[in-house]
Tab-separated table of C-alpha atoms and ligand atoms in Angstrom:
chain	number	residue	atom	x	y	z
A	1	MET	CA	1.734	105.522	-73.341
A	2	PRO	CA	1.110	107.668	-76.459
A	3	LYS	CA	-1.243	106.104	-78.976
A	4	THR	CA	1.298	105.395	-81.696
A	5	ASP	CA	3.626	103.700	-79.187
A	6	ARG	CA	0.822	101.536	-77.823
A	7	ILE	CA	-0.242	100.526	-81.320
A	8	ALA	CA	3.354	99.838	-82.331
A	9	ALA	CA	3.664	97.616	-79.256
A	10	LEU	CA	0.657	95.586	-80.415
A	11	LYS	CA	2.031	95.017	-83.908
A	12	ASP	CA	3.747	91.673	-83.277
A	13	GLU	CA	0.711	90.191	-81.614
A	14	ILE	CA	-1.627	91.410	-84.365
A	15	THR	CA	0.788	89.968	-86.931
A	16	THR	CA	0.507	86.590	-85.218
A	17	TRP	CA	-3.289	86.719	-85.457
A	18	ARG	CA	-3.074	87.792	-89.114
A	19	ARG	CA	-0.800	84.906	-90.036
A	20	ASP	CA	-2.995	82.433	-88.189
A	21	PHE	CA	-5.994	83.624	-90.224
A	22	HIS	CA	-3.855	83.384	-93.350
A	23	SER	CA	-2.975	79.749	-92.633
A	24	ASN	CA	-6.603	78.841	-92.028
A	25	PRO	CA	-8.664	80.450	-94.815
A	26	GLU	CA	-12.413	79.943	-94.951
A	27	LEU	CA	-14.866	80.766	-97.731
A	28	LEU	CA	-18.058	82.826	-97.907
A	29	TYR	CA	-20.345	82.192	-94.904
A	30	ASP	CA	-18.321	79.188	-93.794
A	31	VAL	CA	-16.024	81.319	-91.610
A	32	HIS	CA	-16.770	79.483	-88.366
A	33	ARG	CA	-13.200	79.226	-87.136
A	34	THR	CA	-12.368	82.837	-87.953
A	35	ALA	CA	-15.612	84.186	-86.483
A	36	GLY	CA	-15.067	82.073	-83.379
A	37	ILE	CA	-11.619	83.529	-82.808
A	38	VAL	CA	-12.885	87.051	-83.459
A	39	ALA	CA	-15.707	86.648	-80.919
A	40	GLU	CA	-13.399	85.101	-78.343
A	41	LYS	CA	-10.826	87.863	-78.682
A	42	LEU	CA	-13.432	90.636	-78.559
A	43	ALA	CA	-14.761	89.168	-75.315
A	44	SER	CA	-11.254	88.833	-73.879
A	45	PHE	CA	-10.531	92.501	-74.660
A	46	GLY	CA	-13.506	93.453	-72.505
A	47	CYS	CA	-15.928	94.577	-75.218
A	48	ASP	CA	-19.245	95.626	-73.692
A	49	GLU	CA	-21.191	93.341	-76.039
A	50	VAL	CA	-20.168	90.539	-78.390
A	51	VAL	CA	-22.866	89.102	-80.600
A	52	THR	CA	-22.365	86.227	-83.046
A	53	GLY	CA	-24.557	84.820	-85.785
A	54	ILE	CA	-25.575	88.136	-87.359
A	55	GLY	CA	-25.859	87.634	-91.109
A	56	ARG	CA	-25.308	83.922	-90.456
A	57	THR	CA	-21.655	84.036	-89.343
A	58	GLY	CA	-21.055	87.751	-88.813
A	59	VAL	CA	-19.758	89.002	-85.455
A	60	VAL	CA	-20.436	92.342	-83.792
A	61	GLY	CA	-18.456	93.853	-80.928
A	62	VAL	CA	-19.556	96.951	-79.029
A	63	ILE	CA	-17.167	99.207	-77.117
A	64	ARG	CA	-18.487	102.160	-75.182
A	65	GLY	CA	-16.183	105.088	-74.531
A	66	ARG	CA	-15.301	106.532	-71.161
A	67	SER	CA	-18.526	108.430	-71.583
A	68	SER	CA	-21.266	108.090	-74.133
A	69	GLY	CA	-22.936	111.435	-73.560
A	70	SER	CA	-22.389	112.423	-77.177
A	71	GLY	CA	-24.853	109.718	-78.211
A	72	LYS	CA	-22.687	109.047	-81.249
A	73	VAL	CA	-22.365	105.514	-82.623
A	74	ILE	CA	-19.806	104.689	-85.291
A	75	GLY	CA	-19.538	101.391	-87.160
A	76	LEU	CA	-16.181	100.031	-88.370
A	77	ARG	CA	-16.218	97.077	-90.728
A	78	ALA	CA	-13.805	94.266	-91.609
A	79	ASP	CA	-14.367	91.247	-93.880
A	80	MET	CA	-13.313	87.741	-92.810
A	81	ASP	CA	-13.584	85.477	-95.873
A	82	ALA	CA	-10.933	84.091	-98.236
A	83	LEU	CA	-10.999	82.997	-101.889
A	84	PRO	CA	-11.136	79.666	-103.755
A	85	ILE	CA	-7.541	80.028	-105.008
A	86	GLU	CA	-4.585	77.676	-104.607
A	87	GLU	CA	-1.850	79.637	-102.863
A	88	GLU	CA	1.451	79.849	-104.703
A	89	THR	CA	3.823	81.152	-102.069
A	90	ASN	CA	6.404	79.509	-99.830
A	91	LEU	CA	5.537	81.585	-96.810
A	92	PRO	CA	5.942	79.784	-93.488
A	93	TYR	CA	2.315	80.652	-92.740
A	94	ARG	CA	0.952	79.753	-96.184
A	95	SER	CA	-2.566	78.355	-96.474
A	96	LYS	CA	-2.994	74.947	-94.881
A	97	VAL	CA	-6.167	74.374	-96.870
A	98	SER	CA	-5.804	73.235	-100.434
A	99	GLY	CA	-7.747	75.418	-102.873
A	100	LYS	CA	-8.426	78.198	-100.384
A	101	MET	CA	-6.403	81.315	-99.798
A	102	HIS	CA	-6.517	84.775	-98.251
A	103	ALA	CA	-5.693	86.449	-101.574
A	104	CYS	CA	-7.614	89.655	-100.895
A	105	GLY	CA	-6.072	90.537	-97.545
A	106	HIS	CA	-9.201	90.025	-95.471
A	107	ASP	CA	-6.921	88.238	-92.974
A	108	GLY	CA	-5.191	91.601	-92.517
A	109	HIS	CA	-8.467	93.548	-92.360
A	110	THR	CA	-9.816	91.253	-89.632
A	111	ALA	CA	-6.584	91.324	-87.630
A	112	MET	CA	-6.314	95.124	-87.830
A	113	LEU	CA	-9.880	95.693	-86.659
A	114	LEU	CA	-9.241	93.254	-83.807
A	115	GLY	CA	-6.113	95.243	-82.960
A	116	ALA	CA	-8.133	98.452	-82.957
A	117	ALA	CA	-10.734	96.761	-80.722
A	118	ARG	CA	-8.051	95.811	-78.269
A	119	TYR	CA	-6.636	99.337	-78.185
A	120	LEU	CA	-10.056	101.016	-77.947
A	121	ALA	CA	-11.332	98.654	-75.239
A	122	GLU	CA	-8.183	99.314	-73.246
A	123	THR	CA	-8.066	103.115	-73.599
A	124	ARG	CA	-11.725	104.092	-74.134
A	125	ASP	CA	-10.514	107.581	-74.808
A	126	PHE	CA	-13.676	108.672	-76.613
A	127	ASP	CA	-17.208	109.866	-75.934
A	128	GLY	CA	-19.618	107.567	-77.741
A	129	THR	CA	-19.924	103.984	-78.926
A	130	VAL	CA	-17.957	101.945	-81.466
A	131	VAL	CA	-19.643	99.038	-83.226
A	132	LEU	CA	-17.190	96.599	-84.812
A	133	LEU	CA	-18.714	94.791	-87.761
A	134	PHE	CA	-16.944	91.581	-88.811
A	135	GLN	CA	-18.715	90.322	-91.896
A	136	PRO	CA	-18.615	86.996	-93.745
A	137	ALA	CA	-18.952	86.443	-97.495
A	138	GLU	CA	-17.561	89.637	-99.000
A	139	GLU	CA	-16.309	87.704	-102.026
A	140	GLY	CA	-19.579	87.382	-103.900
A	141	GLY	CA	-21.839	86.223	-101.083
A	142	GLY	CA	-23.338	89.531	-99.945
A	143	GLY	CA	-22.406	89.083	-96.288
A	144	ALA	CA	-22.809	92.811	-95.582
A	145	ARG	CA	-26.339	92.703	-96.955
A	146	ALA	CA	-27.068	89.635	-94.813
A	147	MET	CA	-25.963	91.503	-91.687
A	148	ILE	CA	-28.062	94.537	-92.657
A	149	ASP	CA	-31.060	92.272	-93.366
A	150	ASP	CA	-30.559	90.888	-89.853
A	151	GLY	CA	-31.036	94.444	-88.593
A	152	VAL	CA	-27.461	95.155	-87.536
A	153	MET	CA	-27.640	98.910	-88.215
A	154	ASP	CA	-30.820	99.535	-86.209
A	155	ARG	CA	-30.104	97.039	-83.477
A	156	PHE	CA	-26.805	98.671	-82.567
A	157	GLY	CA	-27.873	102.193	-83.510
A	158	VAL	CA	-25.063	102.640	-86.044
A	159	GLN	CA	-25.078	106.210	-87.385
A	160	GLU	CA	-22.051	106.183	-89.696
A	161	VAL	CA	-19.958	103.364	-91.191
A	162	TYR	CA	-16.358	103.178	-92.297
A	163	GLY	CA	-14.552	100.499	-94.269
A	164	MET	CA	-10.988	99.907	-95.445
A	165	HIS	CA	-9.283	97.778	-98.089
A	166	ASN	CA	-5.593	97.223	-98.647
A	167	MET	CA	-4.272	98.233	-102.058
A	168	PRO	CA	-1.258	96.607	-103.732
A	169	GLY	CA	0.889	99.132	-105.578
A	170	LEU	CA	0.094	101.924	-103.127
A	171	PRO	CA	3.029	102.500	-100.732
A	172	VAL	CA	2.621	101.358	-97.133
A	173	GLY	CA	1.536	104.353	-95.074
A	174	SER	CA	-0.393	105.897	-97.959
A	175	PHE	CA	-4.147	106.102	-98.460
A	176	ALA	CA	-6.427	106.737	-101.406
A	177	LEU	CA	-10.115	107.562	-101.625
A	178	ARG	CA	-12.577	109.844	-103.343
A	179	PRO	CA	-16.050	111.201	-102.658
A	180	GLY	CA	-18.854	109.688	-104.740
A	181	PRO	CA	-18.489	106.444	-106.706
A	182	LEU	CA	-15.306	104.587	-105.722
A	183	MET	CA	-16.119	101.091	-106.947
A	184	ALA	CA	-18.581	99.753	-109.481
A	185	ALA	CA	-21.909	98.014	-109.330
A	186	ALA	CA	-21.396	94.439	-110.523
A	187	ASP	CA	-24.263	92.613	-112.217
A	188	ARG	CA	-24.241	89.293	-114.010
A	189	PHE	CA	-26.241	87.931	-116.894
A	190	ARG	CA	-26.949	84.570	-118.467
A	191	ILE	CA	-28.414	84.453	-121.961
A	192	ARG	CA	-29.971	81.314	-123.442
A	193	VAL	CA	-30.495	81.324	-127.180
A	194	GLU	CA	-32.596	78.687	-128.870
A	195	GLY	CA	-32.688	78.237	-132.637
A	196	LYS	CA	-33.216	75.091	-134.629
A	197	GLY	CA	-30.428	72.564	-134.714
A	198	GLY	CA	-29.645	70.416	-137.683
A	199	HIS	CA	-27.131	69.216	-140.246
A	200	ALA	CA	-24.358	71.680	-140.922
A	201	ALA	CA	-24.630	70.874	-144.639
A	202	LYS	CA	-28.250	72.042	-144.690
A	203	PRO	CA	-28.121	75.419	-142.909
A	204	ASN	CA	-31.259	76.484	-144.731
A	205	GLU	CA	-33.204	73.958	-142.682
A	206	THR	CA	-31.891	75.327	-139.407
A	207	ILE	CA	-31.926	78.492	-137.377
A	208	ASP	CA	-28.251	78.815	-136.622
A	209	THR	CA	-28.072	79.502	-132.904
A	210	LEU	CA	-24.354	80.075	-133.068
A	211	LEU	CA	-24.622	82.763	-135.730
A	212	VAL	CA	-27.404	84.473	-133.788
A	213	SER	CA	-25.302	84.404	-130.641
A	214	THR	CA	-22.265	85.948	-132.310
A	215	HIS	CA	-24.449	88.817	-133.518
A	216	ILE	CA	-25.653	89.242	-129.944
A	217	VAL	CA	-22.088	89.360	-128.615
A	218	THR	CA	-21.136	91.960	-131.203
A	219	ALA	CA	-24.222	94.103	-130.682
A	220	LEU	CA	-23.772	94.112	-126.891
A	221	GLN	CA	-20.569	96.100	-127.476
A	222	SER	CA	-22.736	98.972	-128.702
A	223	ILE	CA	-24.181	99.540	-125.210
A	224	VAL	CA	-20.945	101.052	-123.960
A	225	SER	CA	-19.857	102.601	-127.260
A	226	ARG	CA	-23.228	104.007	-128.453
A	227	ASN	CA	-25.712	104.148	-125.557
A	228	ALA	CA	-23.609	105.141	-122.549
A	229	ASP	CA	-22.511	108.743	-122.071
A	230	PRO	CA	-18.879	108.753	-123.254
A	231	LEU	CA	-17.883	110.708	-120.147
A	232	GLU	CA	-19.179	107.956	-117.886
A	233	SER	CA	-17.726	104.501	-117.261
A	234	ALA	CA	-19.339	101.167	-117.997
A	235	VAL	CA	-18.188	97.655	-118.819
A	236	VAL	CA	-20.206	94.998	-120.619
A	237	SER	CA	-18.163	91.815	-120.908
A	238	VAL	CA	-19.337	88.511	-122.346
A	239	THR	CA	-17.154	86.015	-120.540
A	240	ALA	CA	-18.551	82.635	-121.557
A	241	PHE	CA	-19.950	81.311	-124.849
A	242	LYS	CA	-21.094	77.716	-124.885
A	243	ALA	CA	-22.493	76.210	-128.079
A	244	GLY	CA	-21.998	73.134	-130.215
A	245	GLU	CA	-19.834	70.043	-129.956
A	246	ALA	CA	-19.347	68.701	-133.497
A	247	PHE	CA	-17.908	69.710	-136.883
A	248	ASN	CA	-21.093	68.957	-138.728
A	249	VAL	CA	-23.924	69.925	-136.426
A	250	ILE	CA	-25.564	73.309	-136.041
A	251	PRO	CA	-26.404	73.489	-132.353
A	252	GLN	CA	-29.929	73.878	-131.076
A	253	THR	CA	-28.966	76.064	-128.113
A	254	ALA	CA	-26.262	78.401	-126.938
A	255	GLU	CA	-25.518	79.966	-123.606
A	256	LEU	CA	-23.678	83.211	-122.980
A	257	MET	CA	-22.616	84.631	-119.631
A	258	GLY	CA	-21.013	87.851	-118.568
A	259	THR	CA	-20.800	90.865	-116.289
A	260	VAL	CA	-21.929	94.486	-116.365
A	261	ARG	CA	-20.076	97.120	-114.324
A	262	THR	CA	-21.313	100.670	-113.847
A	263	LEU	CA	-20.689	103.637	-111.555
A	264	THR	CA	-24.143	105.260	-111.467
A	265	PRO	CA	-27.664	103.890	-110.896
A	266	GLU	CA	-28.837	105.551	-114.125
A	267	LEU	CA	-26.204	103.850	-116.239
A	268	ARG	CA	-26.874	100.593	-114.451
A	269	ASP	CA	-30.549	100.774	-115.444
A	270	LEU	CA	-29.637	101.742	-119.000
A	271	CYS	CA	-27.245	98.802	-119.428
A	272	GLU	CA	-29.783	96.304	-118.122
A	273	THR	CA	-32.574	97.652	-120.324
A	274	ARG	CA	-30.455	97.801	-123.478
A	275	LEU	CA	-28.951	94.361	-122.879
A	276	LYS	CA	-32.393	92.766	-122.681
A	277	GLU	CA	-33.653	94.680	-125.735
A	278	ILE	CA	-30.649	93.783	-127.848
A	279	VAL	CA	-30.705	90.112	-126.947
A	280	THR	CA	-34.395	89.526	-127.551
A	281	THR	CA	-34.730	91.610	-130.697
A	282	ILE	CA	-31.641	90.192	-132.374
A	283	ALA	CA	-32.788	86.674	-131.628
A	284	ARG	CA	-36.216	87.508	-133.049
A	285	ALA	CA	-34.685	89.019	-136.192
A	286	PHE	CA	-33.125	85.633	-136.953
A	287	GLY	CA	-36.193	83.628	-135.993
A	288	ALA	CA	-34.628	82.361	-132.776
A	289	THR	CA	-35.705	82.969	-129.198
A	290	ALA	CA	-33.610	84.164	-126.291
A	291	THR	CA	-34.076	84.578	-122.583
A	292	VAL	CA	-32.024	86.783	-120.284
A	293	GLU	CA	-31.461	86.171	-116.597
A	294	TYR	CA	-30.110	89.433	-115.247
A	295	GLU	CA	-28.983	89.361	-111.654
A	296	ARG	CA	-28.083	92.538	-109.838
A	297	GLY	CA	-25.064	92.033	-107.596
A	298	TYR	CA	-23.262	94.552	-105.416
A	299	PRO	CA	-24.350	98.174	-105.922
A	300	VAL	CA	-22.008	101.107	-106.521
A	301	THR	CA	-19.677	101.761	-103.587
A	302	ARG	CA	-20.535	105.423	-103.177
A	303	ASN	CA	-18.663	107.452	-100.580
A	304	HIS	CA	-20.632	110.170	-98.816
A	305	ALA	CA	-19.102	113.637	-99.128
A	306	ALA	CA	-18.885	114.734	-95.472
A	307	GLN	CA	-17.645	111.364	-94.172
A	308	THR	CA	-15.097	111.122	-96.994
A	309	GLU	CA	-13.692	114.510	-96.120
A	310	PHE	CA	-13.503	113.429	-92.486
A	311	ALA	CA	-11.844	110.088	-93.378
A	312	ALA	CA	-9.325	111.902	-95.572
A	313	GLY	CA	-8.396	114.113	-92.631
A	314	ILE	CA	-7.837	111.047	-90.446
A	315	ALA	CA	-5.771	109.401	-93.173
A	316	ALA	CA	-3.656	112.552	-93.471
A	317	LYS	CA	-2.895	112.446	-89.732
A	318	VAL	CA	-1.934	108.772	-89.847
A	319	ALA	CA	-0.026	109.041	-93.123
A	320	ALA	CA	2.030	112.011	-91.963
A	321	GLY	CA	5.652	111.136	-92.461
A	322	ALA	CA	4.924	107.624	-93.695
A	323	GLY	CA	3.014	108.334	-96.876
A	324	ALA	CA	0.487	110.446	-98.680
A	325	VAL	CA	-3.265	110.679	-99.157
A	326	ASP	CA	-4.697	110.667	-102.674
A	327	LEU	CA	-8.097	112.355	-102.474
A	328	GLU	CA	-8.959	111.847	-106.126
A	329	VAL	CA	-8.112	108.218	-106.801
A	330	PRO	CA	-9.887	107.100	-109.989
A	331	PRO	CA	-12.782	104.702	-109.365
A	332	THR	CA	-12.174	101.025	-110.078
A	333	MET	CA	-14.634	98.769	-111.900
A	334	GLY	CA	-14.225	96.112	-109.208
A	335	ALA	CA	-17.062	95.773	-106.707
A	336	GLU	CA	-17.307	95.749	-102.913
A	337	ASP	CA	-19.881	94.403	-100.516
A	338	PHE	CA	-19.376	97.442	-98.266
A	339	SER	CA	-21.530	99.254	-100.848
A	340	PHE	CA	-24.615	97.875	-99.045
A	341	MET	CA	-23.459	99.457	-95.786
A	342	LEU	CA	-22.940	102.783	-97.569
A	343	GLU	CA	-26.495	102.525	-98.882
A	344	ALA	CA	-27.738	101.903	-95.339
A	345	ARG	CA	-25.716	104.605	-93.572
A	346	PRO	CA	-23.461	107.540	-94.509
A	347	GLY	CA	-19.788	106.667	-94.446
A	348	ALA	CA	-16.582	106.237	-96.401
A	349	PHE	CA	-14.453	103.443	-97.808
A	350	ILE	CA	-10.711	103.971	-98.057
A	351	PHE	CA	-7.801	102.181	-99.732
A	352	MET	CA	-4.650	101.658	-97.665
A	353	GLY	CA	-1.250	100.931	-99.205
A	354	ASN	CA	-0.061	97.315	-99.272
A	355	GLY	CA	3.252	98.232	-100.897
A	356	ASP	CA	4.801	96.425	-103.807
A	357	SER	CA	2.912	93.119	-103.461
A	358	ALA	CA	1.244	90.813	-105.964
A	359	GLY	CA	-2.221	92.003	-106.942
A	360	LEU	CA	-5.464	91.206	-105.177
A	361	HIS	CA	-6.788	87.719	-106.009
A	362	HIS	CA	-3.357	86.661	-107.304
A	363	PRO	CA	-2.013	83.305	-105.991
A	364	ALA	CA	1.206	85.009	-104.834
A	365	TYR	CA	-0.553	87.849	-102.997
A	366	ASP	CA	0.164	88.420	-99.302
A	367	PHE	CA	-1.100	91.085	-96.928
A	368	ASN	CA	1.760	93.347	-95.835
A	369	ASP	CA	2.179	93.201	-92.065
A	370	GLU	CA	4.094	96.496	-92.112
A	371	ALA	CA	0.722	98.121	-92.845
A	372	ILE	CA	-0.794	96.856	-89.586
A	373	PRO	CA	0.098	99.896	-87.425
A	374	VAL	CA	-1.160	102.167	-90.205
A	375	GLY	CA	-4.549	100.475	-90.379
A	376	VAL	CA	-4.953	100.190	-86.621
A	377	GLY	CA	-3.845	103.809	-86.265
A	378	TYR	CA	-6.469	104.855	-88.802
A	379	TRP	CA	-9.273	103.119	-86.885
A	380	ALA	CA	-8.159	104.395	-83.488
A	381	THR	CA	-7.649	107.968	-84.705
A	382	LEU	CA	-10.972	107.918	-86.511
A	383	VAL	CA	-12.854	106.937	-83.355
A	384	GLU	CA	-11.019	109.367	-81.069
A	385	THR	CA	-11.458	112.235	-83.525
A	386	ALA	CA	-15.105	111.590	-84.423
A	387	MET	CA	-16.111	111.246	-80.780
A	388	PRO	CA	-13.562	113.242	-78.751
A	389	ALA	CA	-13.467	112.566	-75.017
A	390	ASN	CA	-14.150	115.564	-72.836
B	1	ZN	ZN1	-11.464	90.320	-103.168
B	2	ZN	ZN1	-11.339	92.206	-100.644
């Protein structure tokens, strides 16, 4: 049976898996049910190896081609975790767990990679090895890093890695990607300012923490407007400001929180350095003190040039007739855990159309099952093209 027909024939079954994952969302590393089903299915498809517990709850499946003389090993990654969101849909397969929801489509990503595993294990029409990487904790938990720290790349000899994310607003059948930075580095900061509290009627006897903090918030805006190269992108957002509780009291302390998003390591360093300088020197200017906790989160998701060109060619084959491939999609300031895999190995991350759905992380979002054959086709074509059978 030709590949597209075989994949089309699997669509209903993959849809069933996807909807089952959707009904049973799990958060961060606590993806025991999902990982269990993934491991069980991989084994039932006849994968050569299935290993659980990598990066706590990550699962790896290995499929060797009809021959492996090429010595090539390609890693394909899907994420399994959901979000702490209350679902607001009336879908028959809506979340059964209050306060948890697959609002980022990782149910679809997991189901599609399982579908590809089934097809590849059945056909084995390639010369090399495929390593399927099912990771936990994409949504802020660094599950990809945990799997890498557990040695997943070396242990399975992964040479290149590929990842995929659905994209609302992009038509089903279409793809979008770009070489270089595709998604931002996401860092977080917490600033604690301490002045001298006191009676609001005697400000002269206080060091007004609140006034100091507002100057800090204002001055932080100068990092992007005055320090960053205007042709580069950066975001510095203060997202929480906690100080004071009464009409007549100047508070002793204040706490600010926020996020920094950048697309290059240089700008990332610059933002961190300037943020710390601004906070401490402004506090000092007013006679207050301030501390900054700056935590580096996901790095820049940076696509490698050769693998991106290759992935774009695969996307063009799969999209033919159904959609288009945008090779110069603008980067987004969102962040992705797959960035760690792209730091560990060359590879490419691609966006795949989810059609006219609610946005990612929205309570009415749903993965579009019509995209399933497109995603599975992308994985299968990628493997068979990168490691052609003789
Ligand atoms: Zn997400
Ligand atoms: Zn996601």
